[in-house]
């Protein structure tokens, strides 16, 4: 018999799309294996933050996780492609890229660091919230301290957009907003809701500046010890569970928007023109060397392939 410890650092709300996806995975794997594979889920950072989860999977002390892209660039430089601002026009474009050639190329790179990448699901588009003013255009970010994930590209981006980026762990964010250590933050709508940021933030601006995938990943060392049949059951269920999660997130976001407005948040659209110009002129070229591990042309081509994907 096989037991999979499956970790993530999302919340514990059973209706959250991440949990809907993870629970679907557990159910499919346990049923299809006739009970030979058992899946134990550890949500809400019980087994550590995102980076710790990835390191545990890499070392083989943890079998599996569903992890956002934030820490991934430290392990697989190409994964930083997904951190680039405005790299995806919309959710359909994101899915076409992730499920296509570029997405698969990035998946393969994980094997070099002892991780098998099974499937992508949606963390969603990220939006600015703050307590000072609505962000209607790029100039409105000037002088605001904005918390970001610990991603090099994300830190550089927020600074280039005119704000001051403050990298800090997700766990410290609510109290930092409450105490005014930072003016604002950026996250997908479901997290703005589940973390109750509406209690300490007045403005939600629909910038959609970053999109971030999450991924179902497993320890490659552990994977090689499984039977072909078990590998096949897990890989197929991972893909199906991630597709379920994507559908869930799309409908969930619509509901959450209404709830956030009821909670008193003021929600506004954003003119993205200046943002996109800065992204393409400054941020993409500055990140090519890191993403391509010194091969600027390789990274430039990957970015061009993403932008031209229909």
PDB file of C-alpha atoms in Angstrom:
ATOM      1  CA  UNK A   1       0.000   0.000   0.000  1.00  0.00           C
ATOM      2  CA  UNK A   2       1.058   3.563  -0.767  1.00  0.00           C
ATOM      3  CA  UNK A   3       0.425   6.601   1.424  1.00  0.00           C
ATOM      4  CA  UNK A   4       0.776  10.088  -0.042  1.00  0.00           C
ATOM      5  CA  UNK A   5       1.335  13.009   2.300  1.00  0.00           C
ATOM      6  CA  UNK A   6      -0.054  15.924   0.287  1.00  0.00           C
ATOM      7  CA  UNK A   7       0.718  19.457   1.531  1.00  0.00           C
ATOM      8  CA  UNK A   8      -0.362  22.958   0.567  1.00  0.00           C
ATOM      9  CA  UNK A   9      -0.309  26.337   2.266  1.00  0.00           C
ATOM     10  CA  UNK A  10      -3.741  27.601   1.226  1.00  0.00           C
ATOM     11  CA  UNK A  11      -6.636  27.927   3.654  1.00  0.00           C
ATOM     12  CA  UNK A  12      -8.884  25.230   5.119  1.00  0.00           C
ATOM     13  CA  UNK A  13     -12.209  26.489   3.689  1.00  0.00           C
ATOM     14  CA  UNK A  14     -13.673  23.403   1.936  1.00  0.00           C
ATOM     15  CA  UNK A  15     -15.310  25.663  -0.682  1.00  0.00           C
ATOM     16  CA  UNK A  16     -12.050  27.283  -1.683  1.00  0.00           C
ATOM     17  CA  UNK A  17     -11.211  26.129  -5.246  1.00  0.00           C
ATOM     18  CA  UNK A  18      -7.796  24.855  -4.138  1.00  0.00           C
ATOM     19  CA  UNK A  19      -9.402  22.528  -1.594  1.00  0.00           C
ATOM     20  CA  UNK A  20     -12.080  21.458  -4.066  1.00  0.00           C
ATOM     21  CA  UNK A  21      -9.292  20.411  -6.453  1.00  0.00           C
ATOM     22  CA  UNK A  22      -7.157  18.685  -3.822  1.00  0.00           C
ATOM     23  CA  UNK A  23     -10.151  16.815  -2.384  1.00  0.00           C
ATOM     24  CA  UNK A  24     -11.148  15.684  -5.894  1.00  0.00           C
ATOM     25  CA  UNK A  25      -7.609  14.342  -6.374  1.00  0.00           C
ATOM     26  CA  UNK A  26      -7.763  12.378  -3.114  1.00  0.00           C
ATOM     27  CA  UNK A  27     -11.132  10.884  -3.991  1.00  0.00           C
ATOM     28  CA  UNK A  28     -10.126   9.888  -7.535  1.00  0.00           C
ATOM     29  CA  UNK A  29      -6.821   8.316  -6.492  1.00  0.00           C
ATOM     30  CA  UNK A  30      -8.277   6.354  -3.581  1.00  0.00           C
ATOM     31  CA  UNK A  31     -11.216   5.091  -5.663  1.00  0.00           C
ATOM     32  CA  UNK A  32      -9.274   4.255  -8.808  1.00  0.00           C
ATOM     33  CA  UNK A  33      -6.555   2.424  -6.894  1.00  0.00           C
ATOM     34  CA  UNK A  34      -9.169   0.363  -5.054  1.00  0.00           C
ATOM     35  CA  UNK A  35      -7.867   1.762  -1.780  1.00  0.00           C
ATOM     36  CA  UNK A  36      -4.235   0.754  -2.474  1.00  0.00           C
ATOM     37  CA  UNK A  37      -3.208   4.426  -2.441  1.00  0.00           C
ATOM     38  CA  UNK A  38      -4.189   6.586   0.501  1.00  0.00           C
ATOM     39  CA  UNK A  39      -3.945  10.394   0.324  1.00  0.00           C
ATOM     40  CA  UNK A  40      -3.549  12.405   3.545  1.00  0.00           C
ATOM     41  CA  UNK A  41      -3.964  16.149   3.045  1.00  0.00           C
ATOM     42  CA  UNK A  42      -2.087  18.723   5.146  1.00  0.00           C
ATOM     43  CA  UNK A  43      -3.494  22.180   4.349  1.00  0.00           C
ATOM     44  CA  UNK A  44      -2.782  25.676   5.650  1.00  0.00           C
ATOM     45  CA  UNK A  45       0.999  25.395   5.890  1.00  0.00           C
ATOM     46  CA  UNK A  46       0.891  22.562   8.454  1.00  0.00           C
ATOM     47  CA  UNK A  47       4.029  21.106   6.873  1.00  0.00           C
ATOM     48  CA  UNK A  48       5.655  24.470   6.190  1.00  0.00           C
ATOM     49  CA  UNK A  49       5.416  27.390   3.786  1.00  0.00           C
ATOM     50  CA  UNK A  50       5.620  27.044   0.013  1.00  0.00           C
ATOM     51  CA  UNK A  51       9.407  26.920  -0.138  1.00  0.00           C
ATOM     52  CA  UNK A  52       9.607  24.365   2.687  1.00  0.00           C
ATOM     53  CA  UNK A  53       7.052  22.173   0.922  1.00  0.00           C
ATOM     54  CA  UNK A  54       9.103  22.241  -2.296  1.00  0.00           C
ATOM     55  CA  UNK A  55      12.333  21.467  -0.416  1.00  0.00           C
ATOM     56  CA  UNK A  56      10.675  18.571   1.433  1.00  0.00           C
ATOM     57  CA  UNK A  57       9.428  17.126  -1.866  1.00  0.00           C
ATOM     58  CA  UNK A  58      12.880  17.562  -3.380  1.00  0.00           C
ATOM     59  CA  UNK A  59      14.474  15.687  -0.464  1.00  0.00           C
ATOM     60  CA  UNK A  60      11.778  13.005  -0.532  1.00  0.00           C
ATOM     61  CA  UNK A  61      10.548  13.562   3.033  1.00  0.00           C
ATOM     62  CA  UNK A  62       7.198  14.637   1.525  1.00  0.00           C
ATOM     63  CA  UNK A  63       5.535  12.909  -1.413  1.00  0.00           C
ATOM     64  CA  UNK A  64       3.391  15.617  -2.919  1.00  0.00           C
ATOM     65  CA  UNK A  65       2.225  19.218  -2.821  1.00  0.00           C
ATOM     66  CA  UNK A  66       0.118  21.880  -4.527  1.00  0.00           C
ATOM     67  CA  UNK A  67       2.357  24.934  -4.531  1.00  0.00           C
ATOM     68  CA  UNK A  68       2.070  28.435  -5.968  1.00  0.00           C
ATOM     69  CA  UNK A  69       4.754  29.771  -8.227  1.00  0.00           C
ATOM     70  CA  UNK A  70       6.319  32.223  -5.740  1.00  0.00           C
ATOM     71  CA  UNK A  71       9.356  30.181  -4.642  1.00  0.00           C
ATOM     72  CA  UNK A  72       9.701  28.088  -7.794  1.00  0.00           C
ATOM     73  CA  UNK A  73      12.256  30.274  -9.577  1.00  0.00           C
ATOM     74  CA  UNK A  74      14.816  29.390  -6.897  1.00  0.00           C
ATOM     75  CA  UNK A  75      14.585  25.757  -8.002  1.00  0.00           C
ATOM     76  CA  UNK A  76      13.782  26.092 -11.708  1.00  0.00           C
ATOM     77  CA  UNK A  77      14.758  29.465 -13.250  1.00  0.00           C
ATOM     78  CA  UNK A  78      12.381  28.993 -16.212  1.00  0.00           C
ATOM     79  CA  UNK A  79       9.456  28.960 -13.769  1.00  0.00           C
ATOM     80  CA  UNK A  80      10.084  32.705 -13.325  1.00  0.00           C
ATOM     81  CA  UNK A  81       8.454  33.171 -16.729  1.00  0.00           C
ATOM     82  CA  UNK A  82       5.098  32.903 -14.977  1.00  0.00           C
ATOM     83  CA  UNK A  83       6.100  35.693 -12.570  1.00  0.00           C
ATOM     84  CA  UNK A  84       6.490  38.242 -15.358  1.00  0.00           C
ATOM     85  CA  UNK A  85       3.840  40.980 -15.236  1.00  0.00           C
ATOM     86  CA  UNK A  86       1.146  41.060 -17.942  1.00  0.00           C
ATOM     87  CA  UNK A  87       2.707  38.031 -19.645  1.00  0.00           C
ATOM     88  CA  UNK A  88      -0.811  36.610 -20.067  1.00  0.00           C
ATOM     89  CA  UNK A  89      -3.618  38.561 -21.727  1.00  0.00           C
ATOM     90  CA  UNK A  90      -6.360  36.637 -19.952  1.00  0.00           C
ATOM     91  CA  UNK A  91      -7.079  33.276 -18.350  1.00  0.00           C
ATOM     92  CA  UNK A  92      -7.599  31.460 -21.683  1.00  0.00           C
ATOM     93  CA  UNK A  93      -4.219  32.658 -22.900  1.00  0.00           C
ATOM     94  CA  UNK A  94      -2.626  31.489 -19.631  1.00  0.00           C
ATOM     95  CA  UNK A  95      -4.140  28.004 -19.998  1.00  0.00           C
ATOM     96  CA  UNK A  96      -3.093  27.749 -23.664  1.00  0.00           C
ATOM     97  CA  UNK A  97       0.523  28.549 -22.722  1.00  0.00           C
ATOM     98  CA  UNK A  98       0.717  26.363 -19.605  1.00  0.00           C
ATOM     99  CA  UNK A  99      -0.853  23.368 -21.337  1.00  0.00           C
ATOM    100  CA  UNK A 100       1.215  23.935 -24.488  1.00  0.00           C
ATOM    101  CA  UNK A 101       4.881  23.670 -25.490  1.00  0.00           C
ATOM    102  CA  UNK A 102       6.317  26.336 -23.190  1.00  0.00           C
ATOM    103  CA  UNK A 103       4.443  24.989 -20.178  1.00  0.00           C
ATOM    104  CA  UNK A 104       5.716  21.476 -20.877  1.00  0.00           C
ATOM    105  CA  UNK A 105       9.281  22.715 -21.349  1.00  0.00           C
ATOM    106  CA  UNK A 106       9.159  24.300 -17.881  1.00  0.00           C
ATOM    107  CA  UNK A 107       7.623  21.124 -16.425  1.00  0.00           C
ATOM    108  CA  UNK A 108      10.513  19.021 -17.769  1.00  0.00           C
ATOM    109  CA  UNK A 109      13.085  21.313 -16.118  1.00  0.00           C
ATOM    110  CA  UNK A 110      11.780  20.252 -12.687  1.00  0.00           C
ATOM    111  CA  UNK A 111      13.180  16.750 -13.196  1.00  0.00           C
ATOM    112  CA  UNK A 112      16.702  18.204 -13.015  1.00  0.00           C
ATOM    113  CA  UNK A 113      16.077  19.143  -9.377  1.00  0.00           C
ATOM    114  CA  UNK A 114      14.432  15.895  -8.276  1.00  0.00           C
ATOM    115  CA  UNK A 115      10.828  16.996  -8.707  1.00  0.00           C
ATOM    116  CA  UNK A 116       8.159  15.728 -11.083  1.00  0.00           C
ATOM    117  CA  UNK A 117       5.670  18.384 -12.167  1.00  0.00           C
ATOM    118  CA  UNK A 118       2.298  16.761 -12.882  1.00  0.00           C
ATOM    119  CA  UNK A 119      -0.136  19.575 -13.688  1.00  0.00           C
ATOM    120  CA  UNK A 120      -0.895  23.301 -13.443  1.00  0.00           C
ATOM    121  CA  UNK A 121      -3.920  24.837 -11.765  1.00  0.00           C
ATOM    122  CA  UNK A 122      -4.929  28.454 -11.186  1.00  0.00           C
ATOM    123  CA  UNK A 123      -3.769  30.667  -8.380  1.00  0.00           C
ATOM    124  CA  UNK A 124      -5.552  33.368 -10.343  1.00  0.00           C
ATOM    125  CA  UNK A 125      -4.773  36.914 -11.390  1.00  0.00           C
ATOM    126  CA  UNK A 126      -3.403  39.166  -8.678  1.00  0.00           C
ATOM    127  CA  UNK A 127      -4.880  42.542  -7.798  1.00  0.00           C
ATOM    128  CA  UNK A 128      -3.680  45.491  -5.746  1.00  0.00           C
ATOM    129  CA  UNK A 129      -5.365  46.410  -2.489  1.00  0.00           C
ATOM    130  CA  UNK A 130      -4.381  49.333  -0.289  1.00  0.00           C
ATOM    131  CA  UNK A 131      -5.760  51.687   2.295  1.00  0.00           C
ATOM    132  CA  UNK A 132      -4.775  55.028   0.744  1.00  0.00           C
ATOM    133  CA  UNK A 133      -6.447  55.446  -2.649  1.00  0.00           C
ATOM    134  CA  UNK A 134      -7.776  53.546  -5.664  1.00  0.00           C
ATOM    135  CA  UNK A 135      -5.049  52.533  -8.134  1.00  0.00           C
ATOM    136  CA  UNK A 136      -6.599  53.646 -11.428  1.00  0.00           C
ATOM    137  CA  UNK A 137      -3.334  54.090 -13.347  1.00  0.00           C
ATOM    138  CA  UNK A 138       0.320  53.328 -12.738  1.00  0.00           C
ATOM    139  CA  UNK A 139       1.127  56.766 -11.266  1.00  0.00           C
ATOM    140  CA  UNK A 140      -1.273  56.049  -8.360  1.00  0.00           C
ATOM    141  CA  UNK A 141       1.206  53.487  -6.952  1.00  0.00           C
ATOM    142  CA  UNK A 142       3.831  56.197  -6.396  1.00  0.00           C
ATOM    143  CA  UNK A 143       5.047  56.190  -2.788  1.00  0.00           C
ATOM    144  CA  UNK A 144       2.974  53.215  -1.578  1.00  0.00           C
ATOM    145  CA  UNK A 145       4.653  50.364   0.322  1.00  0.00           C
ATOM    146  CA  UNK A 146       3.315  47.152  -1.190  1.00  0.00           C
ATOM    147  CA  UNK A 147       3.994  43.677   0.197  1.00  0.00           C
ATOM    148  CA  UNK A 148       5.071  41.138  -2.431  1.00  0.00           C
ATOM    149  CA  UNK A 149       5.973  37.465  -2.523  1.00  0.00           C
ATOM    150  CA  UNK A 150       9.632  36.537  -2.185  1.00  0.00           C
ATOM    151  CA  UNK A 151      10.172  36.478  -5.942  1.00  0.00           C
ATOM    152  CA  UNK A 152      12.966  38.486  -7.531  1.00  0.00           C
ATOM    153  CA  UNK A 153      10.927  39.304 -10.623  1.00  0.00           C
ATOM    154  CA  UNK A 154       7.908  40.369  -8.557  1.00  0.00           C
ATOM    155  CA  UNK A 155       9.995  42.633  -6.312  1.00  0.00           C
ATOM    156  CA  UNK A 156      11.649  44.317  -9.329  1.00  0.00           C
ATOM    157  CA  UNK A 157       8.262  44.714 -11.019  1.00  0.00           C
ATOM    158  CA  UNK A 158       6.506  46.474  -8.168  1.00  0.00           C
ATOM    159  CA  UNK A 159       9.479  48.817  -7.768  1.00  0.00           C
ATOM    160  CA  UNK A 160       9.484  49.551 -11.521  1.00  0.00           C
ATOM    161  CA  UNK A 161       5.776  50.379 -11.283  1.00  0.00           C
ATOM    162  CA  UNK A 162       6.657  53.149  -8.808  1.00  0.00           C
ATOM    163  CA  UNK A 163       5.723  51.559  -5.480  1.00  0.00           C
ATOM    164  CA  UNK A 164       8.164  50.285  -2.831  1.00  0.00           C
ATOM    165  CA  UNK A 165       8.130  46.490  -2.802  1.00  0.00           C
ATOM    166  CA  UNK A 166       8.342  44.890   0.640  1.00  0.00           C
ATOM    167  CA  UNK A 167       8.919  41.118   0.454  1.00  0.00           C
ATOM    168  CA  UNK A 168       7.499  39.279   3.463  1.00  0.00           C
ATOM    169  CA  UNK A 169       5.933  35.943   4.260  1.00  0.00           C
ATOM    170  CA  UNK A 170       2.186  35.565   3.828  1.00  0.00           C
ATOM    171  CA  UNK A 171       1.762  34.769   7.522  1.00  0.00           C
ATOM    172  CA  UNK A 172       2.958  38.226   8.585  1.00  0.00           C
ATOM    173  CA  UNK A 173       0.866  40.141   6.071  1.00  0.00           C
ATOM    174  CA  UNK A 174      -2.428  40.754   7.895  1.00  0.00           C
ATOM    175  CA  UNK A 175      -0.786  42.232  10.996  1.00  0.00           C
ATOM    176  CA  UNK A 176       1.564  44.327   8.828  1.00  0.00           C
ATOM    177  CA  UNK A 177      -1.429  45.820   7.001  1.00  0.00           C
ATOM    178  CA  UNK A 178      -3.216  46.360  10.305  1.00  0.00           C
ATOM    179  CA  UNK A 179      -0.232  48.161  11.830  1.00  0.00           C
ATOM    180  CA  UNK A 180       0.546  50.155   8.686  1.00  0.00           C
ATOM    181  CA  UNK A 181       3.967  48.551   8.177  1.00  0.00           C
ATOM    182  CA  UNK A 182       2.856  48.298   4.539  1.00  0.00           C
ATOM    183  CA  UNK A 183       0.094  50.296   2.802  1.00  0.00           C
ATOM    184  CA  UNK A 184      -1.089  47.514   0.590  1.00  0.00           C
ATOM    185  CA  UNK A 185      -0.541  44.109  -0.974  1.00  0.00           C
ATOM    186  CA  UNK A 186      -1.434  42.149  -4.080  1.00  0.00           C
ATOM    187  CA  UNK A 187      -3.172  38.783  -4.242  1.00  0.00           C
ATOM    188  CA  UNK A 188      -5.951  36.962  -6.065  1.00  0.00           C
ATOM    189  CA  UNK A 189      -9.498  37.742  -5.025  1.00  0.00           C
ATOM    190  CA  UNK A 190     -10.135  34.467  -3.195  1.00  0.00           C
ATOM    191  CA  UNK A 191      -7.164  35.141  -0.888  1.00  0.00           C
ATOM    192  CA  UNK A 192      -8.170  38.756  -0.311  1.00  0.00           C
ATOM    193  CA  UNK A 193     -11.440  37.293   0.939  1.00  0.00           C
ATOM    194  CA  UNK A 194     -10.201  34.245   2.887  1.00  0.00           C
ATOM    195  CA  UNK A 195      -7.508  36.266   4.685  1.00  0.00           C
ATOM    196  CA  UNK A 196     -10.059  38.975   5.596  1.00  0.00           C
ATOM    197  CA  UNK A 197      -7.936  41.720   4.062  1.00  0.00           C
ATOM    198  CA  UNK A 198     -11.186  43.663   3.581  1.00  0.00           C
ATOM    199  CA  UNK A 199     -10.992  44.401   7.316  1.00  0.00           C
ATOM    200  CA  UNK A 200      -7.734  46.346   6.892  1.00  0.00           C
ATOM    201  CA  UNK A 201      -7.854  47.474   3.230  1.00  0.00           C
ATOM    202  CA  UNK A 202     -10.380  49.774   1.617  1.00  0.00           C
ATOM    203  CA  UNK A 203      -9.473  49.753  -2.077  1.00  0.00           C
ATOM    204  CA  UNK A 204      -9.319  46.786  -4.462  1.00  0.00           C
ATOM    205  CA  UNK A 205      -8.001  47.669  -7.923  1.00  0.00           C
ATOM    206  CA  UNK A 206      -8.464  45.102 -10.707  1.00  0.00           C
ATOM    207  CA  UNK A 207      -4.955  45.375 -12.120  1.00  0.00           C
ATOM    208  CA  UNK A 208      -4.435  41.679 -12.937  1.00  0.00           C
ATOM    209  CA  UNK A 209      -0.726  42.508 -13.149  1.00  0.00           C
ATOM    210  CA  UNK A 210       0.526  39.036 -12.211  1.00  0.00           C
ATOM    211  CA  UNK A 211      -1.087  35.730 -12.909  1.00  0.00           C
ATOM    212  CA  UNK A 212       0.231  32.817 -11.003  1.00  0.00           C
ATOM    213  CA  UNK A 213      -0.254  29.152 -11.561  1.00  0.00           C
ATOM    214  CA  UNK A 214      -0.009  26.595  -8.825  1.00  0.00           C
ATOM    215  CA  UNK A 215       1.233  23.109  -9.561  1.00  0.00           C
ATOM    216  CA  UNK A 216       0.816  19.557  -8.372  1.00  0.00           C
ATOM    217  CA  UNK A 217       4.356  18.306  -7.834  1.00  0.00           C
ATOM    218  CA  UNK A 218       5.744  15.009  -6.503  1.00  0.00           C
ATOM    219  CA  UNK A 219       9.099  13.718  -5.318  1.00  0.00           C
ATOM    220  CA  UNK A 220      10.793  12.113  -8.332  1.00  0.00           C
ATOM    221  CA  UNK A 221      12.707   9.673  -6.156  1.00  0.00           C
ATOM    222  CA  UNK A 222       9.478   8.473  -4.565  1.00  0.00           C
ATOM    223  CA  UNK A 223       7.733   8.405  -7.955  1.00  0.00           C
ATOM    224  CA  UNK A 224      10.321   6.004  -9.386  1.00  0.00           C
ATOM    225  CA  UNK A 225       9.447   3.525  -6.645  1.00  0.00           C
ATOM    226  CA  UNK A 226       5.784   3.349  -7.698  1.00  0.00           C
ATOM    227  CA  UNK A 227       4.289   0.764 -10.032  1.00  0.00           C
ATOM    228  CA  UNK A 228       3.401   1.934 -13.558  1.00  0.00           C
ATOM    229  CA  UNK A 229      -0.265   1.499 -12.717  1.00  0.00           C
ATOM    230  CA  UNK A 230      -0.027   3.724  -9.644  1.00  0.00           C
ATOM    231  CA  UNK A 231       1.953   6.353 -11.557  1.00  0.00           C
ATOM    232  CA  UNK A 232      -0.711   6.412 -14.221  1.00  0.00           C
ATOM    233  CA  UNK A 233      -3.566   6.747 -11.704  1.00  0.00           C
ATOM    234  CA  UNK A 234      -1.833   9.630  -9.894  1.00  0.00           C
ATOM    235  CA  UNK A 235      -0.771  11.514 -13.040  1.00  0.00           C
ATOM    236  CA  UNK A 236      -4.240  11.316 -14.602  1.00  0.00           C
ATOM    237  CA  UNK A 237      -6.014  12.313 -11.381  1.00  0.00           C
ATOM    238  CA  UNK A 238      -3.624  15.263 -10.933  1.00  0.00           C
ATOM    239  CA  UNK A 239      -4.493  16.638 -14.369  1.00  0.00           C
ATOM    240  CA  UNK A 240      -8.223  16.130 -13.846  1.00  0.00           C
ATOM    241  CA  UNK A 241      -8.152  17.659 -10.353  1.00  0.00           C
ATOM    242  CA  UNK A 242      -6.326  20.728 -11.665  1.00  0.00           C
ATOM    243  CA  UNK A 243      -8.937  21.135 -14.410  1.00  0.00           C
ATOM    244  CA  UNK A 244     -11.692  20.931 -11.786  1.00  0.00           C
ATOM    245  CA  UNK A 245      -9.892  23.576  -9.728  1.00  0.00           C
ATOM    246  CA  UNK A 246      -9.646  25.932 -12.724  1.00  0.00           C
ATOM    247  CA  UNK A 247     -13.384  25.761 -13.386  1.00  0.00           C
ATOM    248  CA  UNK A 248     -14.132  26.278  -9.697  1.00  0.00           C
ATOM    249  CA  UNK A 249     -11.917  29.343  -9.417  1.00  0.00           C
ATOM    250  CA  UNK A 250     -13.601  31.094 -12.347  1.00  0.00           C
ATOM    251  CA  UNK A 251     -17.066  30.901 -10.792  1.00  0.00           C
ATOM    252  CA  UNK A 252     -15.780  31.457  -7.252  1.00  0.00           C
ATOM    253  CA  UNK A 253     -14.140  34.772  -8.187  1.00  0.00           C
ATOM    254  CA  UNK A 254     -17.441  36.169  -9.460  1.00  0.00           C
ATOM    255  CA  UNK A 255     -19.136  35.309  -6.165  1.00  0.00           C
ATOM    256  CA  UNK A 256     -16.273  36.667  -4.066  1.00  0.00           C
ATOM    257  CA  UNK A 257     -16.305  40.023  -5.835  1.00  0.00           C
ATOM    258  CA  UNK A 258     -19.890  40.590  -4.725  1.00  0.00           C
ATOM    259  CA  UNK A 259     -19.059  39.573  -1.145  1.00  0.00           C
ATOM    260  CA  UNK A 260     -16.051  41.918  -0.972  1.00  0.00           C
ATOM    261  CA  UNK A 261     -18.229  44.828  -2.108  1.00  0.00           C
ATOM    262  CA  UNK A 262     -20.753  43.918   0.581  1.00  0.00           C
ATOM    263  CA  UNK A 263     -17.886  43.976   3.106  1.00  0.00           C
ATOM    264  CA  UNK A 264     -17.237  47.588   2.123  1.00  0.00           C
ATOM    265  CA  UNK A 265     -14.347  47.344  -0.312  1.00  0.00           C
ATOM    266  CA  UNK A 266     -14.337  49.853  -3.159  1.00  0.00           C
ATOM    267  CA  UNK A 267     -13.488  48.003  -6.388  1.00  0.00           C
ATOM    268  CA  UNK A 268     -12.220  49.794  -9.489  1.00  0.00           C
ATOM    269  CA  UNK A 269     -10.918  49.008 -12.980  1.00  0.00           C
ATOM    270  CA  UNK A 270      -7.365  49.902 -13.936  1.00  0.00           C
ATOM    271  CA  UNK A 271      -5.888  51.512 -17.038  1.00  0.00           C
ATOM    272  CA  UNK A 272      -3.091  49.051 -17.831  1.00  0.00           C
ATOM    273  CA  UNK A 273      -1.391  50.984 -20.652  1.00  0.00           C
ATOM    274  CA  UNK A 274       1.605  52.357 -18.723  1.00  0.00           C
ATOM    275  CA  UNK A 275       1.995  49.149 -16.735  1.00  0.00           C
ATOM    276  CA  UNK A 276       2.265  47.019 -19.877  1.00  0.00           C
ATOM    277  CA  UNK A 277       4.747  49.402 -21.475  1.00  0.00           C
ATOM    278  CA  UNK A 278       7.053  49.293 -18.427  1.00  0.00           C
ATOM    279  CA  UNK A 279       6.700  45.493 -18.264  1.00  0.00           C
ATOM    280  CA  UNK A 280       7.764  44.959 -21.876  1.00  0.00           C
ATOM    281  CA  UNK A 281      10.463  47.638 -22.040  1.00  0.00           C
ATOM    282  CA  UNK A 282      12.101  47.259 -18.631  1.00  0.00           C
ATOM    283  CA  UNK A 283      11.085  44.162 -16.730  1.00  0.00           C
ATOM    284  CA  UNK A 284      11.173  41.465 -19.409  1.00  0.00           C
ATOM    285  CA  UNK A 285      14.650  42.358 -20.741  1.00  0.00           C
ATOM    286  CA  UNK A 286      16.043  42.725 -17.212  1.00  0.00           C
ATOM    287  CA  UNK A 287      14.918  39.197 -16.332  1.00  0.00           C
ATOM    288  CA  UNK A 288      16.182  37.340 -19.417  1.00  0.00           C
ATOM    289  CA  UNK A 289      19.608  36.527 -17.971  1.00  0.00           C
ATOM    290  CA  UNK A 290      18.127  35.019 -14.803  1.00  0.00           C
ATOM    291  CA  UNK A 291      15.362  33.066 -16.539  1.00  0.00           C
ATOM    292  CA  UNK A 292      17.716  31.778 -19.243  1.00  0.00           C
ATOM    293  CA  UNK A 293      20.476  31.048 -16.717  1.00  0.00           C
ATOM    294  CA  UNK A 294      22.792  33.311 -18.675  1.00  0.00           C
ATOM    295  CA  UNK A 295      21.257  32.506 -22.066  1.00  0.00           C
ATOM    296  CA  UNK A 296      19.445  35.753 -22.849  1.00  0.00           C
ATOM    297  CA  UNK A 297      18.303  34.623 -26.300  1.00  0.00           C
ATOM    298  CA  UNK A 298      16.704  31.466 -24.944  1.00  0.00           C
ATOM    299  CA  UNK A 299      14.660  33.469 -22.419  1.00  0.00           C
ATOM    300  CA  UNK A 300      13.737  36.128 -24.975  1.00  0.00           C
ATOM    301  CA  UNK A 301      12.449  33.432 -27.310  1.00  0.00           C
ATOM    302  CA  UNK A 302      10.378  31.824 -24.542  1.00  0.00           C
ATOM    303  CA  UNK A 303       8.770  35.187 -23.764  1.00  0.00           C
ATOM    304  CA  UNK A 304       8.063  35.797 -27.462  1.00  0.00           C
ATOM    305  CA  UNK A 305       6.547  32.306 -27.749  1.00  0.00           C
ATOM    306  CA  UNK A 306       4.244  33.057 -24.822  1.00  0.00           C
ATOM    307  CA  UNK A 307       3.157  36.452 -26.169  1.00  0.00           C
ATOM    308  CA  UNK A 308       2.435  35.019 -29.623  1.00  0.00           C
ATOM    309  CA  UNK A 309       0.453  32.007 -28.337  1.00  0.00           C
ATOM    310  CA  UNK A 310      -3.175  32.275 -29.379  1.00  0.00           C
TER     311      UNK A 310
END
